[in-house]
Amino acid sequence: MADRLSADFVVVGSGIIGSLAARKLALAGASVIILEAGPRVTLAELVARFRNSPRRSDWMSPYPSVPWAPHPIYQPEPNNHIVQAGAYPYAAEYIRQVGGTSWHWAAHAWRNLPNDFRIKSLYGVGVDWPFGYDDLEPFYQEAEEIMGVSGADNTGSPRQKPFPMEPVAEPYAMRRLRERLAPEYEVVSNTTARNSRPYDGRPACCGNNSCQPICPINAQYHGGLSADAAEAAGARLIANANVYKLEHDEKGNITAALYYDPDRASHRVTGKTFVVAANGIESPRLLLLSTSDKFPNGLANSSDMVGRNLMDHPSTSLTFDADEDVWLGRGPQSPSSINVMRDGPFRSEHAPYRLDFTNISRVDGATRALIAAGVYGSELGKRLRYSAAREMNVKNVLEVLPDPERRITLSSEKDEMGIPKPEARYSIDDYTRKGHERSQQDFQRIANLMGGSNLRFSKEGEFANNQHICGTLSMGNDPRTSVCDQWGRAHDHENLFLAGTAVLPTSSTCNSTENGLAVALRSVAHVLEQQGASTSATGISKS
Amino acid sequence: MEKFVDLAGSPNPTRRLLLFGLASAYTASLIPWALAQEVTESDQSAFQTLSSILTGWRSLDAAQGKRLYAALVADDPGFPAAAKALLAMIEQRKTDPMQLQEVLDEEKSPLALVPWRIVTAWYMGIVGDGSKARCLAFETALNAEVVADVLKPPTYAYGAYGSWTSKPR
């Protein structure tokens, strides 16, 4: 064989978490191969695709699905990559591409609140994590220093060291919200992986207001940068390598990853230790696909927990017209939140939530709406200016509890590569619904305080999805109810580690990436410690 | 790939036969004159006049107009005649643009989609529906121009760090 593919560590998935896990392993001196199903795409290509897209409000439009590594697409036509089999459709989006889905995130990099780790003990719902906030705190810091996180201290998550950067300068619209909602609501700056000053060779934000789907200047951190960093640290990244099976030996240790190239030729990569970090749907899919005589239900699945406890953050929202010009669209897209409903005794009764204010320009959506309403002539320009200046939007970000019945399985349908598609069973339960109901009074009050008119609540019964896929490879101390231990090691396989948001046991009220990354960095530190390697370096130059 | 007619690049753009693409379902079902049409200067001129009425912009960019027109015709060979018919109707009846769509809808007019297509082309820079939709203008689309004194189109830098903190004028 011309090219023998073998390494100390084989990482499946080159997203922000897989790549930064790989980078940390490589910096410690290990040989690492990263296998990424999707293609390499450059920042310039993505910006051009966005500008040339006829669907500028569809964040997936610059990220088309490719036949050799399909991912879910809903517009203009759904490709049905995820087969829906549940009470409520789970319209998840993710990107199979070098760098993964955080190419088009809003860069929210929240830490959990300390109580998020103990909701079973405190509130009698969900599960407790196998470790606490203090155990994860140094790895939150490590993640924040790598990504370059800016934030303020008034968000309820205590810290040992300061944020790498001060909060990004507050857009005028958010200032008005903060001023007019005080003292009833404290509007706080979001904790984001967005530069408020030049950091690690990347510039400060210039307000391009396209954080989703693409920051054109890399002022916002993303997984493409993680993949670059992993390669710079010595990891070998193979793109267009769609892993469809993991093999094991008679002891149950993983021995190889099999992947298809775009021509469906199969390749085999061997390694000593395997890390599966292919996102909350593709990771369980891979484990379920990897059946054998010894493991007829797939790998890491003696508990039958692989793919279960699927969680995300559903949102409902209110759009209204303020009684003053605020002009959303100046500065970054997602700058401010209200955090008061993220924790409290009410969590025994209903979902907690963060209230999130958008600063996304209203121009695209308002134009469509006005034209659809038959507004033509000079009135169109006038009304467009009014909407662009006055429209505001607040949404909730609701916690979903782990429930084994919400799950990812394999479908009888196959994708373009002949691989069974993922199938989703999802639902919105009363706990989440009650949280939505509670938030309506906040929505109304916020609109009132802003002098709001023309209130447009999102359609009752419809929940937008936030693409924070988690829970499907939950970690825990009990091998009967979890897939991996607190270090991400599969209960069933000594040399198989799971990384990514899938391992998070609960969803809390914050975007899952920072949690998933901090947990993965903690796992890697543990692996390296066990192997006697150095674990301290973050490799970030302080500027 | 969609085909675009490059009238601007033609040495003799006055009379050029357009035979691009298949008639869309809309064309076949609603426009009886859905046959290949000849594009003339007068067609183009009628389109620009109609566009001004529908968009409320007196001086629309002619080069952009040619591109949009060509794309609209490529999607629907009956478009030149439909645009002329709509212009004639508006001029004859002195229809207010704000009332136009309602009138067309009530009359179940075969022209009902024409203003929507034209205004979408100018304001969004988009021609075509669904998987056939394509973008012909972004930063020069009218919805960017209308707010250009306050906002930049997404992906374009607003300004130096922090410039967005001030009250918009």
Coordinates of N, CA and C in Angstrom, one line a residue, chain B residues 1-168:
Chain B
M1 N -27.3 24.9 -15.1 CA -27.1 26.4 -15.0 C -28.2 27.1 -15.8
E2 N -28.6 28.2 -15.2 CA -29.5 29.1 -15.9 C -28.8 29.8 -17.0
K3 N -29.5 30.1 -18.1 CA -28.8 30.9 -19.2 C -29.2 32.4 -19.0
F4 N -28.3 33.2 -19.2 CA -28.6 34.6 -19.1 C -28.3 35.3 -20.5
V5 N -29.2 36.1 -20.9 CA -29.0 36.8 -22.2 C -28.2 38.1 -22.0
D6 N -27.1 38.2 -22.6 CA -26.3 39.4 -22.4 C -26.5 40.4 -23.5
L7 N -27.6 41.1 -23.3 CA -27.9 42.2 -24.3 C -26.8 43.2 -24.4
A8 N -26.2 43.5 -23.2 CA -25.2 44.6 -23.2 C -24.0 44.2 -24.1
G9 N -23.8 42.9 -24.2 CA -22.6 42.5 -25.0 C -22.9 42.3 -26.4
S10 N -24.1 42.5 -26.8 CA -24.4 42.3 -28.2 C -24.1 43.5 -29.1
P11 N -23.5 43.3 -30.2 CA -23.2 44.5 -31.1 C -24.5 45.1 -31.6
N12 N -25.5 44.4 -31.8 CA -26.8 44.9 -32.3 C -27.9 44.5 -31.4
P13 N -28.1 45.2 -30.3 CA -29.1 44.7 -29.4 C -30.5 45.0 -29.7
T14 N -30.7 45.7 -30.9 CA -32.0 46.2 -31.1 C -33.0 45.0 -31.4
R15 N -32.6 44.1 -32.2 CA -33.5 43.0 -32.4 C -32.8 41.7 -32.3
R16 N -33.2 41.0 -31.3 CA -32.5 39.7 -31.0 C -33.5 38.7 -30.5
L17 N -33.5 37.6 -31.2 CA -34.5 36.6 -30.9 C -34.0 35.8 -29.6
L18 N -34.9 35.7 -28.7 CA -34.6 35.0 -27.5 C -35.4 33.6 -27.5
L19 N -34.6 32.6 -27.3 CA -35.2 31.3 -27.3 C -34.7 30.4 -26.2
F20 N -34.5 31.0 -25.0 CA -33.8 30.3 -24.0 C -34.8 29.6 -23.0
G21 N -34.4 28.3 -22.8 CA -35.1 27.6 -21.7 C -36.5 27.2 -22.1
L22 N -37.1 26.4 -21.2 CA -38.5 25.9 -21.5 C -39.4 26.9 -20.8
A23 N -40.6 27.0 -21.3 CA -41.6 27.8 -20.7 C -41.9 27.2 -19.3
S24 N -42.0 28.1 -18.3 CA -42.3 27.7 -16.9 C -43.7 27.3 -16.9
A25 N -44.1 26.6 -15.8 CA -45.5 26.2 -15.6 C -46.4 27.4 -15.6
Y26 N -45.9 28.5 -15.0 CA -46.7 29.7 -14.9 C -46.9 30.3 -16.3
T27 N -45.9 30.2 -17.1 CA -46.0 30.7 -18.5 C -47.0 29.9 -19.2
A28 N -46.8 28.6 -19.2 CA -47.7 27.8 -20.0 C -49.1 27.9 -19.6
S29 N -49.4 28.0 -18.3 CA -50.8 28.0 -17.9 C -51.5 29.4 -17.9
L30 N -50.7 30.4 -17.7 CA -51.4 31.7 -17.5 C -51.2 32.7 -18.7
I31 N -50.1 32.5 -19.4 CA -49.9 33.5 -20.5 C -50.1 32.8 -21.8
P32 N -51.1 33.2 -22.5 CA -51.4 32.5 -23.8 C -50.4 32.8 -24.9
W33 N -49.7 34.0 -24.7 CA -48.8 34.4 -25.7 C -47.4 33.9 -25.4
A34 N -47.3 32.8 -24.7 CA -46.0 32.3 -24.3 C -45.2 31.6 -25.4
L35 N -44.8 32.5 -26.3 CA -44.0 32.0 -27.5 C -42.7 32.8 -27.5
A36 N -41.8 32.4 -28.3 CA -40.6 33.2 -28.4 C -40.9 34.6 -28.9
Q37 N -40.3 35.5 -28.2 CA -40.6 36.9 -28.5 C -39.4 37.6 -29.0
E38 N -39.5 38.6 -29.7 CA -38.4 39.4 -30.1 C -38.2 40.6 -29.1
V39 N -37.0 40.7 -28.6 CA -36.7 41.9 -27.7 C -36.3 43.1 -28.5
T40 N -36.9 44.1 -28.3 CA -36.6 45.4 -29.0 C -36.2 46.4 -28.0
E41 N -35.7 47.5 -28.5 CA -35.4 48.7 -27.7 C -36.6 49.1 -27.0
S42 N -37.8 49.0 -27.7 CA -39.0 49.5 -27.1 C -39.4 48.6 -26.0
D43 N -39.2 47.3 -26.1 CA -39.5 46.3 -25.0 C -38.7 46.7 -23.8
Q44 N -37.4 46.9 -24.0 CA -36.5 47.3 -22.9 C -36.9 48.6 -22.3
S45 N -37.3 49.5 -23.1 CA -37.7 50.8 -22.6 C -39.0 50.7 -21.9
A46 N -39.9 49.9 -22.3 CA -41.2 49.7 -21.6 C -40.9 49.0 -20.2
F47 N -40.0 48.1 -20.2 CA -39.6 47.5 -19.0 C -39.0 48.5 -18.0
Q48 N -38.2 49.4 -18.5 CA -37.6 50.4 -17.6 C -38.7 51.3 -17.0
T49 N -39.6 51.7 -17.9 CA -40.7 52.6 -17.5 C -41.6 51.9 -16.4
L50 N -41.9 50.7 -16.7 CA -42.8 49.9 -15.8 C -42.0 49.7 -14.5
S51 N -40.7 49.4 -14.6 CA -39.9 49.2 -13.4 C -39.9 50.5 -12.5
S52 N -39.8 51.6 -13.1 CA -39.8 52.9 -12.4 C -41.1 53.1 -11.6
I53 N -42.2 52.7 -12.3 CA -43.5 52.9 -11.6 C -43.6 51.9 -10.4
L54 N -43.2 50.7 -10.7 CA -43.4 49.7 -9.6 C -42.4 49.8 -8.5
T55 N -41.2 50.3 -8.7 CA -40.2 50.4 -7.7 C -40.3 51.8 -7.0
G56 N -40.9 52.8 -7.7 CA -40.9 54.1 -7.1 C -39.5 54.8 -7.3
W57 N -38.7 54.3 -8.2 CA -37.4 54.9 -8.5 C -37.4 55.5 -9.9
R58 N -37.1 56.8 -10.0 CA -37.2 57.4 -11.3 C -36.0 57.0 -12.2
S59 N -34.8 57.1 -11.6 CA -33.7 56.8 -12.5 C -33.1 55.4 -12.1
L60 N -33.5 54.4 -12.7 CA -33.0 53.1 -12.5 C -31.8 52.8 -13.4
D61 N -30.8 52.1 -12.8 CA -29.6 51.9 -13.6 C -29.9 51.0 -14.8
A62 N -29.5 51.6 -16.0 CA -29.9 50.9 -17.2 C -29.2 49.6 -17.4
A63 N -27.9 49.5 -17.0 CA -27.2 48.3 -17.2 C -27.7 47.2 -16.3
Q64 N -28.1 47.5 -15.1 CA -28.7 46.5 -14.2 C -30.0 46.1 -14.8
G65 N -30.7 47.1 -15.3 CA -32.0 46.8 -15.9 C -31.9 45.8 -17.1
K66 N -30.9 46.0 -17.9 CA -30.7 45.0 -19.0 C -30.5 43.6 -18.5
R67 N -29.7 43.5 -17.4 CA -29.4 42.1 -16.9 C -30.7 41.5 -16.3
L68 N -31.4 42.3 -15.5 CA -32.6 41.8 -14.9 C -33.6 41.4 -16.0
Y69 N -33.8 42.3 -17.0 CA -34.7 42.0 -18.0 C -34.4 40.7 -18.8
A70 N -33.1 40.6 -19.1 CA -32.7 39.4 -19.8 C -33.0 38.1 -19.0
A71 N -32.8 38.2 -17.7 CA -33.0 37.0 -16.9 C -34.5 36.7 -16.8
L72 N -35.3 37.8 -16.7 CA -36.8 37.6 -16.7 C -37.3 37.0 -18.0
V73 N -36.7 37.4 -19.1 CA -37.1 36.9 -20.4 C -36.6 35.5 -20.5
A74 N -35.4 35.2 -20.0 CA -34.9 33.8 -20.1 C -35.8 32.9 -19.4
D75 N -36.4 33.3 -18.3 CA -37.3 32.4 -17.5 C -38.6 32.3 -18.2
D76 N -39.0 33.3 -19.0 CA -40.3 33.3 -19.5 C -40.3 34.2 -20.8
P77 N -40.3 33.5 -22.0 CA -40.3 34.2 -23.3 C -41.5 35.1 -23.4
G78 N -42.6 34.9 -22.7 CA -43.7 35.7 -22.8 C -43.6 37.0 -22.0
F79 N -42.5 37.2 -21.3 CA -42.4 38.3 -20.4 C -42.4 39.6 -21.1
P80 N -41.8 39.8 -22.2 CA -41.8 41.2 -22.8 C -43.3 41.6 -23.1
A81 N -44.1 40.7 -23.6 CA -45.4 41.0 -24.0 C -46.2 41.3 -22.7
A82 N -46.0 40.5 -21.7 CA -46.7 40.6 -20.4 C -46.3 42.0 -19.8
A83 N -45.1 42.4 -19.8 CA -44.6 43.6 -19.2 C -45.3 44.8 -20.0
K84 N -45.3 44.7 -21.3 CA -46.0 45.8 -22.1 C -47.4 45.9 -21.8
A85 N -48.1 44.7 -21.6 CA -49.5 44.7 -21.3 C -49.8 45.3 -20.0
L86 N -48.9 45.0 -19.0 CA -49.1 45.6 -17.7 C -48.9 47.1 -17.7
L87 N -47.9 47.5 -18.4 CA -47.6 49.0 -18.5 C -48.8 49.7 -19.2
A88 N -49.3 49.1 -20.2 CA -50.5 49.7 -20.9 C -51.7 49.8 -20.0
M89 N -51.9 48.7 -19.2 CA -53.0 48.7 -18.3 C -52.9 49.8 -17.2
I90 N -51.6 49.9 -16.7 CA -51.4 50.9 -15.6 C -51.6 52.3 -16.2
E91 N -51.1 52.6 -17.4 CA -51.2 53.9 -18.0 C -52.7 54.2 -18.4
Q92 N -53.3 53.2 -18.9 CA -54.7 53.4 -19.3 C -55.6 53.7 -18.1
R93 N -55.4 52.9 -17.0 CA -56.4 53.0 -15.9 C -55.8 53.9 -14.8
K94 N -54.6 54.4 -15.0 CA -54.0 55.3 -14.0 C -54.0 54.5 -12.6
T95 N -53.6 53.3 -12.6 CA -53.6 52.5 -11.4 C -52.5 52.9 -10.5
D96 N -52.8 53.1 -9.2 CA -51.9 53.4 -8.2 C -51.1 52.1 -7.9
P97 N -49.7 52.2 -7.9 CA -48.9 51.0 -7.6 C -49.4 50.3 -6.3
M98 N -49.8 51.0 -5.3 CA -50.2 50.4 -4.1 C -51.5 49.6 -4.2
Q99 N -52.3 49.9 -5.3 CA -53.6 49.2 -5.5 C -53.4 48.1 -6.5
L100 N -52.3 48.1 -7.2 CA -52.1 47.3 -8.4 C -52.3 45.8 -8.1
Q101 N -51.6 45.3 -7.1 CA -51.7 43.8 -6.9 C -53.1 43.4 -6.5
E102 N -53.7 44.2 -5.7 CA -55.1 43.9 -5.3 C -56.0 43.8 -6.6
V103 N -55.8 44.8 -7.5 CA -56.6 44.8 -8.7 C -56.4 43.5 -9.5
L104 N -55.1 43.2 -9.7 CA -54.8 42.1 -10.6 C -55.3 40.8 -9.9
D105 N -55.1 40.7 -8.6 CA -55.6 39.5 -7.9 C -57.1 39.3 -8.0
E106 N -57.8 40.4 -7.8 CA -59.3 40.4 -7.9 C -59.8 40.0 -9.3
E107 N -59.1 40.5 -10.3 CA -59.5 40.2 -11.6 C -58.9 38.9 -12.1
K108 N -58.2 38.2 -11.2 CA -57.6 37.0 -11.6 C -56.8 37.1 -12.9
S109 N -56.1 38.3 -13.0 CA -55.4 38.6 -14.2 C -54.2 37.7 -14.5
P110 N -54.0 37.3 -15.7 CA -52.8 36.5 -16.0 C -51.5 37.3 -15.8
L111 N -51.6 38.6 -15.5 CA -50.4 39.4 -15.3 C -50.1 39.5 -13.8
A112 N -50.8 38.8 -12.9 CA -50.8 39.0 -11.5 C -49.3 38.8 -10.9
L113 N -48.6 37.9 -11.6 CA -47.2 37.6 -11.0 C -46.2 38.6 -11.6
V114 N -46.5 39.4 -12.6 CA -45.5 40.2 -13.3 C -45.0 41.3 -12.4
P115 N -45.8 42.1 -11.7 CA -45.2 43.1 -10.8 C -44.3 42.5 -9.7
W116 N -44.8 41.4 -9.1 CA -44.0 40.7 -8.1 C -42.6 40.4 -8.6
R117 N -42.6 39.8 -9.8 CA -41.3 39.4 -10.4 C -40.4 40.6 -10.6
I118 N -41.0 41.7 -11.1 CA -40.2 42.8 -11.4 C -39.6 43.5 -10.1
V119 N -40.5 43.7 -9.2 CA -40.1 44.3 -7.9 C -39.1 43.4 -7.2
T120 N -39.3 42.1 -7.2 CA -38.3 41.2 -6.6 C -37.0 41.3 -7.3
A121 N -37.0 41.4 -8.6 CA -35.7 41.5 -9.3 C -35.0 42.8 -8.9
W122 N -35.7 43.9 -8.9 CA -35.0 45.2 -8.6 C -34.6 45.3 -7.1
Y123 N -35.6 45.0 -6.2 CA -35.4 45.2 -4.8 C -34.5 44.1 -4.1
M124 N -34.7 42.9 -4.6 CA -33.9 41.8 -4.0 C -32.7 41.4 -4.8
G125 N -32.7 41.8 -6.1 CA -31.7 41.3 -7.0 C -31.9 39.9 -7.4
I126 N -33.1 39.4 -7.2 CA -33.3 37.9 -7.5 C -34.4 37.7 -8.6
V127 N -34.0 36.8 -9.4 CA -35.0 36.4 -10.5 C -35.2 34.9 -10.4
G128 N -36.4 34.5 -10.6 CA -36.7 33.0 -10.6 C -37.2 32.5 -9.2
D129 N -37.8 31.4 -9.2 CA -38.3 30.8 -8.0 C -37.6 29.5 -7.6
G130 N -37.7 29.2 -6.4 CA -37.3 27.9 -5.9 C -35.8 27.6 -6.3
S131 N -35.6 26.4 -6.9 CA -34.3 26.0 -7.2 C -33.8 26.8 -8.5
K132 N -34.7 27.5 -9.1 CA -34.3 28.2 -10.3 C -34.0 29.7 -9.9
A133 N -34.2 30.0 -8.7 CA -33.9 31.4 -8.3 C -32.4 31.7 -8.4
R134 N -32.0 32.9 -8.9 CA -30.6 33.2 -8.9 C -30.5 34.7 -8.6
C135 N -29.3 35.0 -8.1 CA -29.0 36.4 -7.6 C -28.3 37.1 -8.7
L136 N -28.8 38.3 -9.1 CA -28.2 39.1 -10.1 C -27.6 40.4 -9.5
A137 N -28.1 40.7 -8.3 CA -27.6 42.0 -7.7 C -27.6 41.8 -6.2
F138 N -26.7 42.4 -5.5 CA -26.7 42.3 -4.1 C -26.5 43.7 -3.5
E139 N -25.3 44.2 -3.6 CA -25.1 45.6 -3.0 C -25.7 46.7 -3.9
T140 N -26.1 46.3 -5.1 CA -26.8 47.3 -5.9 C -28.3 47.1 -6.0
A141 N -28.7 46.0 -5.4 CA -30.2 45.8 -5.3 C -30.8 47.0 -4.6
L142 N -32.0 47.3 -4.9 CA -32.6 48.6 -4.4 C -32.8 48.5 -2.9
N143 N -33.0 47.3 -2.3 CA -33.2 47.2 -0.9 C -31.9 47.6 -0.1
A144 N -30.7 47.4 -0.8 CA -29.5 47.9 -0.2 C -29.4 49.4 -0.4
E145 N -29.8 49.9 -1.6 CA -29.7 51.3 -1.9 C -30.6 52.2 -1.0
V146 N -31.8 51.6 -0.7 CA -32.8 52.4 0.1 C -32.2 52.7 1.5
V147 N -31.4 51.8 2.0 CA -30.9 52.1 3.4 C -29.4 52.4 3.4
A148 N -28.9 52.7 2.3 CA -27.4 52.8 2.2 C -26.8 53.9 3.0
D149 N -27.7 54.9 3.4 CA -27.1 56.0 4.3 C -27.0 55.5 5.7
V150 N -27.6 54.4 6.1 CA -27.5 53.9 7.5 C -26.8 52.5 7.6
L151 N -27.1 51.6 6.6 CA -26.6 50.3 6.8 C -25.7 49.9 5.6
K152 N -24.9 48.9 5.8 CA -24.1 48.3 4.8 C -24.7 46.9 4.5
P153 N -24.6 46.4 3.3 CA -25.2 45.1 3.0 C -24.3 44.1 3.9
P154 N -25.0 43.0 4.4 CA -24.3 42.0 5.1 C -23.0 41.5 4.4
T155 N -22.0 41.3 5.1 CA -20.6 40.9 4.7 C -19.7 42.1 4.4
Y156 N -20.4 43.3 4.2 CA -19.6 44.5 4.0 C -19.3 45.2 5.4
A157 N -18.1 45.6 5.6 CA -17.7 46.2 6.9 C -18.6 47.4 7.2
Y158 N -19.2 47.5 8.4 CA -19.9 48.7 8.7 C -18.9 49.9 8.9
G159 N -17.8 49.6 9.5 CA -16.8 50.6 9.8 C -15.8 50.1 10.8
A160 N -15.0 51.0 11.3 CA -14.0 50.7 12.3 C -14.7 50.1 13.5
Y161 N -13.9 49.3 14.3 CA -14.4 48.7 15.5 C -15.2 49.7 16.3
G162 N -16.4 49.4 16.7 CA -17.2 50.3 17.6 C -17.9 51.4 16.9
S163 N -17.8 51.5 15.6 CA -18.5 52.6 14.9 C -20.0 52.5 15.0
W164 N -20.5 51.3 15.4 CA -21.9 51.0 15.5 C -22.6 51.4 16.8
T165 N -21.8 52.0 17.7 CA -22.3 52.3 19.0 C -23.1 53.7 18.9
S166 N -22.8 54.5 17.9 CA -23.4 55.8 17.9 C -24.9 55.7 17.4
K167 N -25.6 56.8 17.8 CA -27.0 56.9 17.3 C -27.0 57.0 15.8
P168 N -27.8 56.2 15.1 CA -27.8 56.4 13.6 C -28.5 57.7 13.3

